[in-house]
mmCIF file of C-alpha atoms and ligand atoms in Angstrom:
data_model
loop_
_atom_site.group_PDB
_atom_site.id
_atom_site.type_symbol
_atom_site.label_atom_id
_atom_site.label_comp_id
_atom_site.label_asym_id
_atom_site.label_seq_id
_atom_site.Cartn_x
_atom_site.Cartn_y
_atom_site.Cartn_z
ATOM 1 C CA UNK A 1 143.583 54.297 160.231
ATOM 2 C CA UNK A 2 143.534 53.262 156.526
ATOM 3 C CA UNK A 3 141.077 55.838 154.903
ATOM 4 C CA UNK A 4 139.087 54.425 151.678
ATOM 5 C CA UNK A 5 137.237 56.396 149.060
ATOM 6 C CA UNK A 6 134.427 54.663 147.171
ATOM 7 C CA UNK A 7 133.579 56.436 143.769
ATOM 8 C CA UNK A 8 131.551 55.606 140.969
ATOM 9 C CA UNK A 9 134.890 56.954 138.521
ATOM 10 C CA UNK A 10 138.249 56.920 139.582
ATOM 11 C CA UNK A 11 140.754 58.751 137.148
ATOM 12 C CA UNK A 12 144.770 58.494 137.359
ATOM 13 C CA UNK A 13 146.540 61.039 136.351
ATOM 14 C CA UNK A 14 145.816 65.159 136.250
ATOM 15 C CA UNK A 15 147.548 66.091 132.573
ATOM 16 C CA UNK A 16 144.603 67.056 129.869
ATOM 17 C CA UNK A 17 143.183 63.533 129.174
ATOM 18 C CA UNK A 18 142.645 62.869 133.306
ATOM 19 C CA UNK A 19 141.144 66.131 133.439
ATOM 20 C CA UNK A 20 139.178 66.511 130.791
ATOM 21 C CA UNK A 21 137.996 62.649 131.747
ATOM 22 C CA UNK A 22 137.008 64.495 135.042
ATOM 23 C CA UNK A 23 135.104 67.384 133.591
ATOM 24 C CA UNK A 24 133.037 64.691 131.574
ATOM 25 C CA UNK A 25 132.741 62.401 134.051
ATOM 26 C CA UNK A 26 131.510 64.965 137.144
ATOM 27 C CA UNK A 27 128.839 66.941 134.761
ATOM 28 C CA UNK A 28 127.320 63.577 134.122
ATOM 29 C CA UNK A 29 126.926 62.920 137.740
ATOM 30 C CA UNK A 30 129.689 60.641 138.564
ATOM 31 C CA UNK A 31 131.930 62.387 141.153
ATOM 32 C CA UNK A 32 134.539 61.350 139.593
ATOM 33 C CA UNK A 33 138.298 61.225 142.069
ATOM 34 C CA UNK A 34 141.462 61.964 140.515
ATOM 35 C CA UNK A 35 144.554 60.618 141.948
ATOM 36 C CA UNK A 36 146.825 63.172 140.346
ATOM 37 C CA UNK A 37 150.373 61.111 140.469
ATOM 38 C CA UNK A 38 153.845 62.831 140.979
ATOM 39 C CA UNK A 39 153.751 65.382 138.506
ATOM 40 C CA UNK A 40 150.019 67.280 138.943
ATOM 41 C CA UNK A 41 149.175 69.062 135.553
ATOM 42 C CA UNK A 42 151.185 66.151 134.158
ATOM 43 C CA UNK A 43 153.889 67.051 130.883
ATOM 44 C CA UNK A 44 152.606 70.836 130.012
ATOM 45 C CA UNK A 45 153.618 72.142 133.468
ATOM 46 C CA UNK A 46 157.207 70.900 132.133
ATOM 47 C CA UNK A 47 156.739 74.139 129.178
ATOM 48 C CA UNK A 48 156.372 77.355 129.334
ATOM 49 C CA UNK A 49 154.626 78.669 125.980
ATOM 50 C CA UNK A 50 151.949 76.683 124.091
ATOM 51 C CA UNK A 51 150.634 78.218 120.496
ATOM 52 C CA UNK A 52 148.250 75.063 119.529
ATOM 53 C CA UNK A 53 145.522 74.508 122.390
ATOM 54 C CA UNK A 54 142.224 75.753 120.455
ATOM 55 C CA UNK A 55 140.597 78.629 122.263
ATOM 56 C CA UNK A 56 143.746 80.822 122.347
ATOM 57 C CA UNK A 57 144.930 83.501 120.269
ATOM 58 C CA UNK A 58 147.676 84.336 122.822
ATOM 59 C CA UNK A 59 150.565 82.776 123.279
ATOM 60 C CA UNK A 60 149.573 80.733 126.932
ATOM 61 C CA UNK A 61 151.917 78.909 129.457
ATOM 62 C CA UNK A 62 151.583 74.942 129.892
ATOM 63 C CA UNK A 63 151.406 75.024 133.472
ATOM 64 C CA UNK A 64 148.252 78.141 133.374
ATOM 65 C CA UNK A 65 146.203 75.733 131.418
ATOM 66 C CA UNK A 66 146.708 72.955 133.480
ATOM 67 C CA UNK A 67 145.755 75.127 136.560
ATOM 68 C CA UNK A 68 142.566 76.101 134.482
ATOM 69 C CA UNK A 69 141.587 72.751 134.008
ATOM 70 C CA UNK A 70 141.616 71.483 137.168
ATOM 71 C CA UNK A 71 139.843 74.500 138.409
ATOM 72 C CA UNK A 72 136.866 73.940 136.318
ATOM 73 C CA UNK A 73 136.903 69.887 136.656
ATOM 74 C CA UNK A 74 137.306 70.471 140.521
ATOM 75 C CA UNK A 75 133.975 73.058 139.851
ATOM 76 C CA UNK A 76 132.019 70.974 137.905
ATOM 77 C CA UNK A 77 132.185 68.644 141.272
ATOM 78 C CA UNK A 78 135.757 66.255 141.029
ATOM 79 C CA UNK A 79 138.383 65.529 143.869
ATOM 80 C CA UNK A 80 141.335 65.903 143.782
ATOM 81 C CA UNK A 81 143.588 63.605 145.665
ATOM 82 C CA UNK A 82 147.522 64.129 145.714
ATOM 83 C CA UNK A 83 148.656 60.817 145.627
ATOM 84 C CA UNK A 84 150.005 58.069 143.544
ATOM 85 C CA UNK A 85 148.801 54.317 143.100
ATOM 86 C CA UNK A 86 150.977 51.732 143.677
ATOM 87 C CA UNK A 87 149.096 48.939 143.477
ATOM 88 C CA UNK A 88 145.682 47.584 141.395
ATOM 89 C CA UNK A 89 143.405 44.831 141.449
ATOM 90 C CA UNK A 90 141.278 44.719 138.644
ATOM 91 C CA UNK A 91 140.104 40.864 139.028
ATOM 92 C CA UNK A 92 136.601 41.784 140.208
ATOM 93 C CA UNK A 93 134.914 45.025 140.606
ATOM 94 C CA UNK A 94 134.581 47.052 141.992
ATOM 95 C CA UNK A 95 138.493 47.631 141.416
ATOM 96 C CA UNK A 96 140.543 48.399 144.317
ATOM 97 C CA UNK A 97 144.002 50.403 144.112
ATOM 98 C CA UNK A 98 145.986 51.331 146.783
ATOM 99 C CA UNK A 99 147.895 54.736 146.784
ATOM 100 C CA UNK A 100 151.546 55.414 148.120
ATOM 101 C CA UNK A 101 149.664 57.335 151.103
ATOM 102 C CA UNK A 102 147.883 54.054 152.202
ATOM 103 C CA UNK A 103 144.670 55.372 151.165
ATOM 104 C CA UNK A 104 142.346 52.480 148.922
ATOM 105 C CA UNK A 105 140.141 53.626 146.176
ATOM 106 C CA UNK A 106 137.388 51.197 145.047
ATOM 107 C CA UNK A 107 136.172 52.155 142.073
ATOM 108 C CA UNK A 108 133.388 51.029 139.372
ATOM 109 C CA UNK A 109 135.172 52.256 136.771
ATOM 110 C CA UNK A 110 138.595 53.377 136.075
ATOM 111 C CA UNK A 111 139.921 55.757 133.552
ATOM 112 C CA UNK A 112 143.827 55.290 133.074
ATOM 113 C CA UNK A 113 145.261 58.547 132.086
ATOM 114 C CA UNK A 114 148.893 58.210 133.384
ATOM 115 C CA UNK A 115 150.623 59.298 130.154
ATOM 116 C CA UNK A 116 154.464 58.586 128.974
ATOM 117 C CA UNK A 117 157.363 60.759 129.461
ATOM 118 C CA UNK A 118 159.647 61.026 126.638
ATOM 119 C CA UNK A 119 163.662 59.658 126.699
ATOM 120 C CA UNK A 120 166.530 61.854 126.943
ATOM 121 C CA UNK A 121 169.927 61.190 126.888
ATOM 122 C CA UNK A 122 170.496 61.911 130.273
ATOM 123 C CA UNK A 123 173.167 64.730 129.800
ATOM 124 C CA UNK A 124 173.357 67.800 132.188
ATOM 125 C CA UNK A 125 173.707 70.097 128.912
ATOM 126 C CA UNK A 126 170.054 69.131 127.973
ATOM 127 C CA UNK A 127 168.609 69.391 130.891
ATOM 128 C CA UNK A 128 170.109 72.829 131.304
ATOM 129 C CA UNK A 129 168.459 73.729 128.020
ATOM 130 C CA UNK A 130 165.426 72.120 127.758
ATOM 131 C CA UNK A 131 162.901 74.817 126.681
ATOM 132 C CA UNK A 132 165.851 76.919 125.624
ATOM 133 C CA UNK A 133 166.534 75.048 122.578
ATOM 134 C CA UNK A 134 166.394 71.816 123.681
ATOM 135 C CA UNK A 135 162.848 69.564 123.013
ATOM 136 C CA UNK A 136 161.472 66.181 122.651
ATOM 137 C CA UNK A 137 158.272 66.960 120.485
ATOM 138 C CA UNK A 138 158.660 68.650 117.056
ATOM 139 C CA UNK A 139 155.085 69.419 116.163
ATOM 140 C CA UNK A 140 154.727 71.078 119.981
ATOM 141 C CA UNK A 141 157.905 72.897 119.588
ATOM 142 C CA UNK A 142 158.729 73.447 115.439
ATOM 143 C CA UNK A 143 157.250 76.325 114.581
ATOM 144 C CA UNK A 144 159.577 78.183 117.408
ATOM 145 C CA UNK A 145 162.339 77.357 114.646
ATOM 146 C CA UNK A 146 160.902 78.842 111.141
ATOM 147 C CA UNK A 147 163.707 79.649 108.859
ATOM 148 C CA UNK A 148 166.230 78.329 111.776
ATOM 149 C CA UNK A 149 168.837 75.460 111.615
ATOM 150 C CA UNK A 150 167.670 72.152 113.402
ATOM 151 C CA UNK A 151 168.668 68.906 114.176
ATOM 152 C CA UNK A 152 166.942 65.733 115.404
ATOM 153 C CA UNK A 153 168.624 63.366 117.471
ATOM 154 C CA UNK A 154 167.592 59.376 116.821
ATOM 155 C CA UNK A 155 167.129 56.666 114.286
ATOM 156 C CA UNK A 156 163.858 55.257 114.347
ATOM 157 C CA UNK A 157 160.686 55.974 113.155
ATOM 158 C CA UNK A 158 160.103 58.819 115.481
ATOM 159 C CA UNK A 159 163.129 60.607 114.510
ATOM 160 C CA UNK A 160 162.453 60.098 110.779
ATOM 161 C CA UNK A 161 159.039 61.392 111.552
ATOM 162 C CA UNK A 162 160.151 64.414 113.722
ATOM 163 C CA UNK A 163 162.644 65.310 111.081
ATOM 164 C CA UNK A 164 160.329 65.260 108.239
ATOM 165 C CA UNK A 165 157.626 67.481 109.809
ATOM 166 C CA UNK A 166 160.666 69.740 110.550
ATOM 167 C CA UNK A 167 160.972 70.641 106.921
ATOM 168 C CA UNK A 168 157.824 72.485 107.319
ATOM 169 C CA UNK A 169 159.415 75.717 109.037
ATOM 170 C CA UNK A 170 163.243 75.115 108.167
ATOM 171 C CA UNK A 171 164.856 74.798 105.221
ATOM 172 C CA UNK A 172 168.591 73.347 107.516
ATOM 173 C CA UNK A 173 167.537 70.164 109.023
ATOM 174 C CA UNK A 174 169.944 67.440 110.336
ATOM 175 C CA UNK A 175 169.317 63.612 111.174
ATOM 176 C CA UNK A 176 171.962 62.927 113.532
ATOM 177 C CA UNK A 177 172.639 59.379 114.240
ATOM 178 C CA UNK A 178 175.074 57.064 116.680
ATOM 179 C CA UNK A 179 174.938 54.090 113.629
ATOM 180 C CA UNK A 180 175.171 53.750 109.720
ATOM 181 C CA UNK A 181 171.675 52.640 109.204
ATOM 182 C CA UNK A 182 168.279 54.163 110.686
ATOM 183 C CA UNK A 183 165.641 51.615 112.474
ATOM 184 C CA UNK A 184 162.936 53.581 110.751
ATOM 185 C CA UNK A 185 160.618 51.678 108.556
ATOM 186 C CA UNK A 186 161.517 51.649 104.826
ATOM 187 C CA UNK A 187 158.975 54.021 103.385
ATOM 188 C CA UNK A 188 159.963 56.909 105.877
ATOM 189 C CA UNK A 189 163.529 56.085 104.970
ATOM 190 C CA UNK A 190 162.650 56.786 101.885
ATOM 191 C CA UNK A 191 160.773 59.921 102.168
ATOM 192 C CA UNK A 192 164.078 61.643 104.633
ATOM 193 C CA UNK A 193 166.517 59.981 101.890
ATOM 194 C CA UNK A 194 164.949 62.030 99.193
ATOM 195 C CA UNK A 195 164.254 65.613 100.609
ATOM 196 C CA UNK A 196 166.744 68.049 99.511
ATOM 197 C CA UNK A 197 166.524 69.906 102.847
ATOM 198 C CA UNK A 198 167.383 67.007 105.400
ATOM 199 C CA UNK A 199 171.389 66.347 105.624
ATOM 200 C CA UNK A 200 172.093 63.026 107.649
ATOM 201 C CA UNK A 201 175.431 62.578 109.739
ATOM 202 C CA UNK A 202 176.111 59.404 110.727
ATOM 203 C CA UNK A 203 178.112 57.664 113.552
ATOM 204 C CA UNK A 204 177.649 60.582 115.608
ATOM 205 C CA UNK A 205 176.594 60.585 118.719
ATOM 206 C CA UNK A 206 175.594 64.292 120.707
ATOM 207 C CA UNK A 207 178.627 64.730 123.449
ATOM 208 C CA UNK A 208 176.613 68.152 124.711
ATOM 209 C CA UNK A 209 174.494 70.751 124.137
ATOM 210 C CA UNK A 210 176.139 74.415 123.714
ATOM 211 C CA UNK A 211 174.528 77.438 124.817
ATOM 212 C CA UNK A 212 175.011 81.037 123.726
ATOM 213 C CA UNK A 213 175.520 83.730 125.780
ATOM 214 C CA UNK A 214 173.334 84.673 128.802
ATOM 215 C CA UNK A 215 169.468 83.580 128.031
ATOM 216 C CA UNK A 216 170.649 82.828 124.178
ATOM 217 C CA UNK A 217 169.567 79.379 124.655
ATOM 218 C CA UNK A 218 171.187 76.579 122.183
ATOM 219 C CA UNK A 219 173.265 77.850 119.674
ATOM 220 C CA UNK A 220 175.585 74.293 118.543
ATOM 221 C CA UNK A 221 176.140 70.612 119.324
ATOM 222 C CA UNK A 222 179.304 68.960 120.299
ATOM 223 C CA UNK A 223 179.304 65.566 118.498
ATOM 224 C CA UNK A 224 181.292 62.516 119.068
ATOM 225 C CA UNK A 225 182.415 60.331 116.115
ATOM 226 C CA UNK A 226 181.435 56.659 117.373
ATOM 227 C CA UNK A 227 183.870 54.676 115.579
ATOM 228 C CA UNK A 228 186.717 57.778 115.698
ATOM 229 C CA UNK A 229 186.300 58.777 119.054
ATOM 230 C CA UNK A 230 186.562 62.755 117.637
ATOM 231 C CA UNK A 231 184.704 65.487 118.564
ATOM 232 C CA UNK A 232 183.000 68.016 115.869
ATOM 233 C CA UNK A 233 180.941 70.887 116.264
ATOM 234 C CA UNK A 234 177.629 72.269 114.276
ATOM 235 C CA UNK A 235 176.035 75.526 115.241
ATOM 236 C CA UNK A 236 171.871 74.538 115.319
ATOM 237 C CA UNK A 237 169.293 76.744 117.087
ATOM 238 C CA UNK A 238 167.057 73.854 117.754
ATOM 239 C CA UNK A 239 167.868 70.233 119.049
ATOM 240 C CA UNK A 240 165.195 67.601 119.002
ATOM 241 C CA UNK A 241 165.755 64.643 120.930
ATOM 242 C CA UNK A 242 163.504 61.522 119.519
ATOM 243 C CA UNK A 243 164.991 58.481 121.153
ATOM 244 C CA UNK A 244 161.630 57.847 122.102
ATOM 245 C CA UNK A 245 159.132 57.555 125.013
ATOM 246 C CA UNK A 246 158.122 55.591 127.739
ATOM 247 C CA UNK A 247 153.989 54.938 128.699
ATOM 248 C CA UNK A 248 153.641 55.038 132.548
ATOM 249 C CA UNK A 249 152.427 51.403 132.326
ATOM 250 C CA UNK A 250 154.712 49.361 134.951
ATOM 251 C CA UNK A 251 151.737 49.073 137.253
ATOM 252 C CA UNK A 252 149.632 47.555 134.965
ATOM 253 C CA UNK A 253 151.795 44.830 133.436
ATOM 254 C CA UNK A 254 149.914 41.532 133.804
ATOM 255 C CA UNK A 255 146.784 43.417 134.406
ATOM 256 C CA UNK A 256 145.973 45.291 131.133
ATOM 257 C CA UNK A 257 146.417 44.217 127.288
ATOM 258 C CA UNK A 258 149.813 46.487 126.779
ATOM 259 C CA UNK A 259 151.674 46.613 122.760
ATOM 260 C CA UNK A 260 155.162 45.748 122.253
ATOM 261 C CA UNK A 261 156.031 49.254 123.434
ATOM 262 C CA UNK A 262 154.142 49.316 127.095
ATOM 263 C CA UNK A 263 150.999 51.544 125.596
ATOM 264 C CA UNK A 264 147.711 50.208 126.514
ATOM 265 C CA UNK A 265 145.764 48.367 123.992
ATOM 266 C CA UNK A 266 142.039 49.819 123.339
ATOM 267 C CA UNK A 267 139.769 48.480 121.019
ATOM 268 C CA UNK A 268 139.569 50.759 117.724
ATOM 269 C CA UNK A 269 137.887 53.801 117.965
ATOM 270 C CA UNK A 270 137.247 53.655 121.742
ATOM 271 C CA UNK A 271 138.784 53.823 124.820
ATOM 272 C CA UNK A 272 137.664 50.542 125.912
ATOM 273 C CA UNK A 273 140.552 48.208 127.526
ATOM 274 C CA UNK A 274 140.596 44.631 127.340
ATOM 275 C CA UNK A 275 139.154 44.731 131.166
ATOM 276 C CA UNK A 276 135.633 45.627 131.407
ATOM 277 C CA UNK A 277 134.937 49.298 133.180
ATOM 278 C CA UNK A 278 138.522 50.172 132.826
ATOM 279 C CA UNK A 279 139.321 52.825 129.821
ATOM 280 C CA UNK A 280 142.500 54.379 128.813
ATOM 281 C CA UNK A 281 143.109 57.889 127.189
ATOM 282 C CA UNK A 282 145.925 60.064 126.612
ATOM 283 C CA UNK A 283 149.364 59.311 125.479
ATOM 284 C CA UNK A 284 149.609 56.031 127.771
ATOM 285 C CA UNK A 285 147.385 54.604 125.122
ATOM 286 C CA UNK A 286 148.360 56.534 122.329
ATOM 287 C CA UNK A 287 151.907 56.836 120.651
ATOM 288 C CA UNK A 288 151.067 58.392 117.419
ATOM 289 C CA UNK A 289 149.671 61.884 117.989
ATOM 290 C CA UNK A 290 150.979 62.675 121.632
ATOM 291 C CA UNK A 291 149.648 66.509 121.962
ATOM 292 C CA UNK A 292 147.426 68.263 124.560
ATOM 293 C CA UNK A 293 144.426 68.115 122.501
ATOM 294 C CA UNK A 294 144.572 64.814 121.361
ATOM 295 C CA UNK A 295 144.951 63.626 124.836
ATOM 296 C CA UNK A 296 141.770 65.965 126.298
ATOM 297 C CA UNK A 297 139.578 64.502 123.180
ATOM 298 C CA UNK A 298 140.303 60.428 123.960
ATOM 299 C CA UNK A 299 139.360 61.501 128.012
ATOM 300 C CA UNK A 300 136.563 63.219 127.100
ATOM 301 C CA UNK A 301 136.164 59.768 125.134
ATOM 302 C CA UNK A 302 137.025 57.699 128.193
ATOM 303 C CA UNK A 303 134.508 59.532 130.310
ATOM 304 C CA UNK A 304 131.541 58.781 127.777
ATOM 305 C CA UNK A 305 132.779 55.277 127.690
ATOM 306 C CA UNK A 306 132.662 55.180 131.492
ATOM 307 C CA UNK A 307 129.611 56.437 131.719
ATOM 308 C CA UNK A 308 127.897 54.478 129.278
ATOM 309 C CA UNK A 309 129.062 51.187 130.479
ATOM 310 C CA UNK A 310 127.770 52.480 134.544
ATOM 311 C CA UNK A 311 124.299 52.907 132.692
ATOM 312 C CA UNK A 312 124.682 49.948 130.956
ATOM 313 C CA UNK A 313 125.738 47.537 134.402
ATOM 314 C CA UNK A 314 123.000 49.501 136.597
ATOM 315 C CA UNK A 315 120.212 48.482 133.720
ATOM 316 C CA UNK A 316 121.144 45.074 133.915
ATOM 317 C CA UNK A 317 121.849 44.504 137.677
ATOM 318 C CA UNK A 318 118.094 46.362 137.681
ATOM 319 C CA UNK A 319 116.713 43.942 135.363
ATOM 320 C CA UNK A 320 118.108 40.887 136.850
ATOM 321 C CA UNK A 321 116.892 42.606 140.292
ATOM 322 C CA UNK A 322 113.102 42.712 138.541
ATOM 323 C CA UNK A 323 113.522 39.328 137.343
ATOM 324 C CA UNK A 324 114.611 37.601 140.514
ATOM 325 C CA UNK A 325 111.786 39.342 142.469
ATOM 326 C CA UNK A 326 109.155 38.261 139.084
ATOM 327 C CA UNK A 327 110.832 34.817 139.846
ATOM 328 C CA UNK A 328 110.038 34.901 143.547
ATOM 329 C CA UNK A 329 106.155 36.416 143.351
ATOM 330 C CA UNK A 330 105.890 33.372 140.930
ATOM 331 C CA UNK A 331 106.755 31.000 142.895
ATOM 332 C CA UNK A 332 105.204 32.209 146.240
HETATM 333 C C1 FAD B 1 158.105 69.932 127.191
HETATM 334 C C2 FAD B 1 156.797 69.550 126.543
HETATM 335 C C3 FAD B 1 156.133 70.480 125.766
HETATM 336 C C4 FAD B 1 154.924 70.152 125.177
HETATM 337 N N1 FAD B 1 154.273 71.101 124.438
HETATM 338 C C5 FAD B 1 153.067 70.804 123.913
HETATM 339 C C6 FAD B 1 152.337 71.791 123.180
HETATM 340 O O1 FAD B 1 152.807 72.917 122.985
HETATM 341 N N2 FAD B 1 151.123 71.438 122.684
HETATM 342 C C7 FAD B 1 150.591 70.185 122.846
HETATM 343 O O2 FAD B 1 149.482 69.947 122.403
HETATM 344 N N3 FAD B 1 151.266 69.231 123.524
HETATM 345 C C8 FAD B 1 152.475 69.514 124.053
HETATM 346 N N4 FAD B 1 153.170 68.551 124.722
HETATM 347 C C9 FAD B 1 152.601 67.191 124.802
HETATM 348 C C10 FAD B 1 151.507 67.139 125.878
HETATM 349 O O3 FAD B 1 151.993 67.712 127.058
HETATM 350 C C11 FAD B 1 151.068 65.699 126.099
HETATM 351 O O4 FAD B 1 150.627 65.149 124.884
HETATM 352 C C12 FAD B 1 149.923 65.647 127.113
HETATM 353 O O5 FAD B 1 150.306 66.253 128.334
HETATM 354 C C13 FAD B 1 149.486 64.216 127.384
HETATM 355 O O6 FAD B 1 148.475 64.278 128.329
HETATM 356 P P1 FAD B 1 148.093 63.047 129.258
HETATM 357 O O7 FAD B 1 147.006 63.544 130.124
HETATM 358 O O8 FAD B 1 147.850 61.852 128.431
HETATM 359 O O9 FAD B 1 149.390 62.700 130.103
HETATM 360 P P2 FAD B 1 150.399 63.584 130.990
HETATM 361 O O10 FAD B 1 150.297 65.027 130.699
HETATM 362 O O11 FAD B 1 151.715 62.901 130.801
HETATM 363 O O12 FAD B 1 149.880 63.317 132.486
HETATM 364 C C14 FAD B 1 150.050 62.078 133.095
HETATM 365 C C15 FAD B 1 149.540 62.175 134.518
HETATM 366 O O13 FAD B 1 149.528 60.873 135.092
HETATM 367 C C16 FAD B 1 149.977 60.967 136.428
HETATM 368 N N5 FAD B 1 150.408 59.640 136.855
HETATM 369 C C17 FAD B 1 151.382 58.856 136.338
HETATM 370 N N6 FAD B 1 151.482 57.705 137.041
HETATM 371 C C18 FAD B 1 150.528 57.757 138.003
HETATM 372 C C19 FAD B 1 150.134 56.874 139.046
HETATM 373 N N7 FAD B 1 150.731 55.696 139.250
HETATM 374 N N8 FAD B 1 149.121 57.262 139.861
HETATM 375 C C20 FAD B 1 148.495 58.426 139.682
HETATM 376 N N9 FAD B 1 148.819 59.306 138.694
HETATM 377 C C21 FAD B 1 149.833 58.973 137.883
HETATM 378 C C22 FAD B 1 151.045 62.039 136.383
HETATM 379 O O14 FAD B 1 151.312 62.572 137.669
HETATM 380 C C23 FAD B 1 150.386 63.047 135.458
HETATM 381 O O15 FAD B 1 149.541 63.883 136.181
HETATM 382 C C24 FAD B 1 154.380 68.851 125.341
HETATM 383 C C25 FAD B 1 155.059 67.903 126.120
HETATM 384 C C26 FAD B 1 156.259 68.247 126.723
HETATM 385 C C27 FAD B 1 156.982 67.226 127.557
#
């Protein structure tokens, strides 16, 4: 039999802005259900050390923190549910989803918080040393590298952007890039053109990732020439691969307000989506900051949101309830 779980907030996705949605959402009352998706804990159980996540002088591991906070939202009074919606219908609330397990949620609200995996280039070498050299995020991972060689792989504004906040902890960093000419917007062109410590090669296009000796992690890249054919290597210690990322969004196309890019549009300063009750947080509404913290502040955000706009629906659905029962004494 097809089970189905009513709730007053129903959350997708269990990285920090899901979770944090929760805690927010079950110590004002809501109950809220998370469905927590394919990868519980969501990106930080992908890393091992995180230095940035207030609260910690210690070095702490991605996937302990993500444990943590699902502990405490699952404390303050949320359940969890391992499974993964495949379907929504957000025409009329309260919203119903369906999960890969069969199981329906109808929901009052919804808080999106399905997040965006970055692109790789898809070569065994980088998947071998991701962690060990090998990144996507340069403001999680860049102070790892002080005073070390780097290189970023991509030409658009990301990569520009990646590379430039490099130069804050090495003095050796390279812009390597499969064309002549970056995608980036003119003004950060600019900026990488001019600092003496970024080198760009061009036409070259990373044929693998080396590794040193035993647990020495990256230690060079083999590049191809694109127009040559040839293959060169430079020694790095850190390779940064900013091709770009992709919002979990597919199930939502046609349903939410998405950009040009697949991130969910919320109006300015909120977490409101262009649907009424359902809220987005995290990085599958936000492609600017993309960290752990960011991502717990917009759910705790979303959860407020949520919550507000519940109080806000059960005031008027009580008013209208007082008026149509004024109307009917009247006219008795
Ligand atoms: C290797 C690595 C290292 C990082 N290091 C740091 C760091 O040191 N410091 C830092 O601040 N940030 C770091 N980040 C970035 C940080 O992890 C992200 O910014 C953060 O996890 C985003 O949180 P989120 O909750 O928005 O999404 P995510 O963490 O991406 O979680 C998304 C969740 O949605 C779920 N989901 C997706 N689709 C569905 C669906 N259809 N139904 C139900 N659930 C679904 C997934 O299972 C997952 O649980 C790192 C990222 C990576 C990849």
């Amino acid at each position: 039999m097809t089970a189905t779980h009513s709730t007053r907030m129903l959350i997708l996705g269990s990285g920090p802005a899901g979770l944090s949605a929760a805690i927010y959402g079950a110590r004002a009352g809501l109950a809220p259900i998370v469905v927590q998706g394919i990868q519980p804990g969501g990106q930080l159980t992908t890393t091992t050390d995180v230095e940035n996540y207030p609260g910690f002088r210690d070095v702490i591991q991605g996937p302990w923190l993500m444990e943590e906070m699902q502990a405490q939202a699952e404390h303050v009074g949320t359940r969890m549910m391992y499974d993964m919606i495949v379907s929504v219908d957000l025409s009329q609330r309260p919203f119903r989803l369906v999960g890969d397990s069969g199981t329906i949620y109808s929901a009052d609200t919804l808080v999106v918080a399905t997040g965006a995996q970055a692109r790789w280039l898809g070569l065994e070498s980088e998947t071998r040393l991701r962690g060990q050299g090998v990144s996507a995020c340069a403001t999680c991972d860049g102070f790892f590298f002080r005073g070390k060689k780097v290189a970023v792989i991509g030409g658009g504004n990301t990569a520009v952007e990646e590379a430039l906040y490099l130069t804050n902890h090495s003095h050796d960093v390279t812009l390597i890039h499969r064309r002549d000419s970056l995608r980036a917007e003119k003004i950060l062109q600019e900026r990488l053109l001019a600092h003496p410590n970024i080198k760009i090669l061009w036409n070259k296009a990373v044929d693998s990732f080396v590794g040193g000796e035993g647990t020495q992690g990256l230690i060079a890249l083999d590049l191809r020439d694109t127009r040559t054919g040839e293959v060169s290597r430079i020694p790095v210690d850190g390779g940064f691969v900013a091709i770009g990322h992709e919002p979990a969004t597919e199930l939502f196309r046609g349903h939410l307000d998405l950009d040009a890019d697949g991130y969910i549009n919320v109006r300015p300063g909120t977490t409101y989506t262009n649907v009424a009750g359902v809220f987005a947080c995290g990085d599958v509404m936000d492609k600017h900051y993309r960290q752990a913290v960011t991502a717990a502040g917009t759910g705790c955000m979303a959860a407020l949101d949520a919550e507000r706009f519940l109080a806000e629906a059960d005031f008027e659905s009580t008013s209208e309830g007082h008026r149509t029962a004024a109307r009917a004494v009247a006219t008795v």
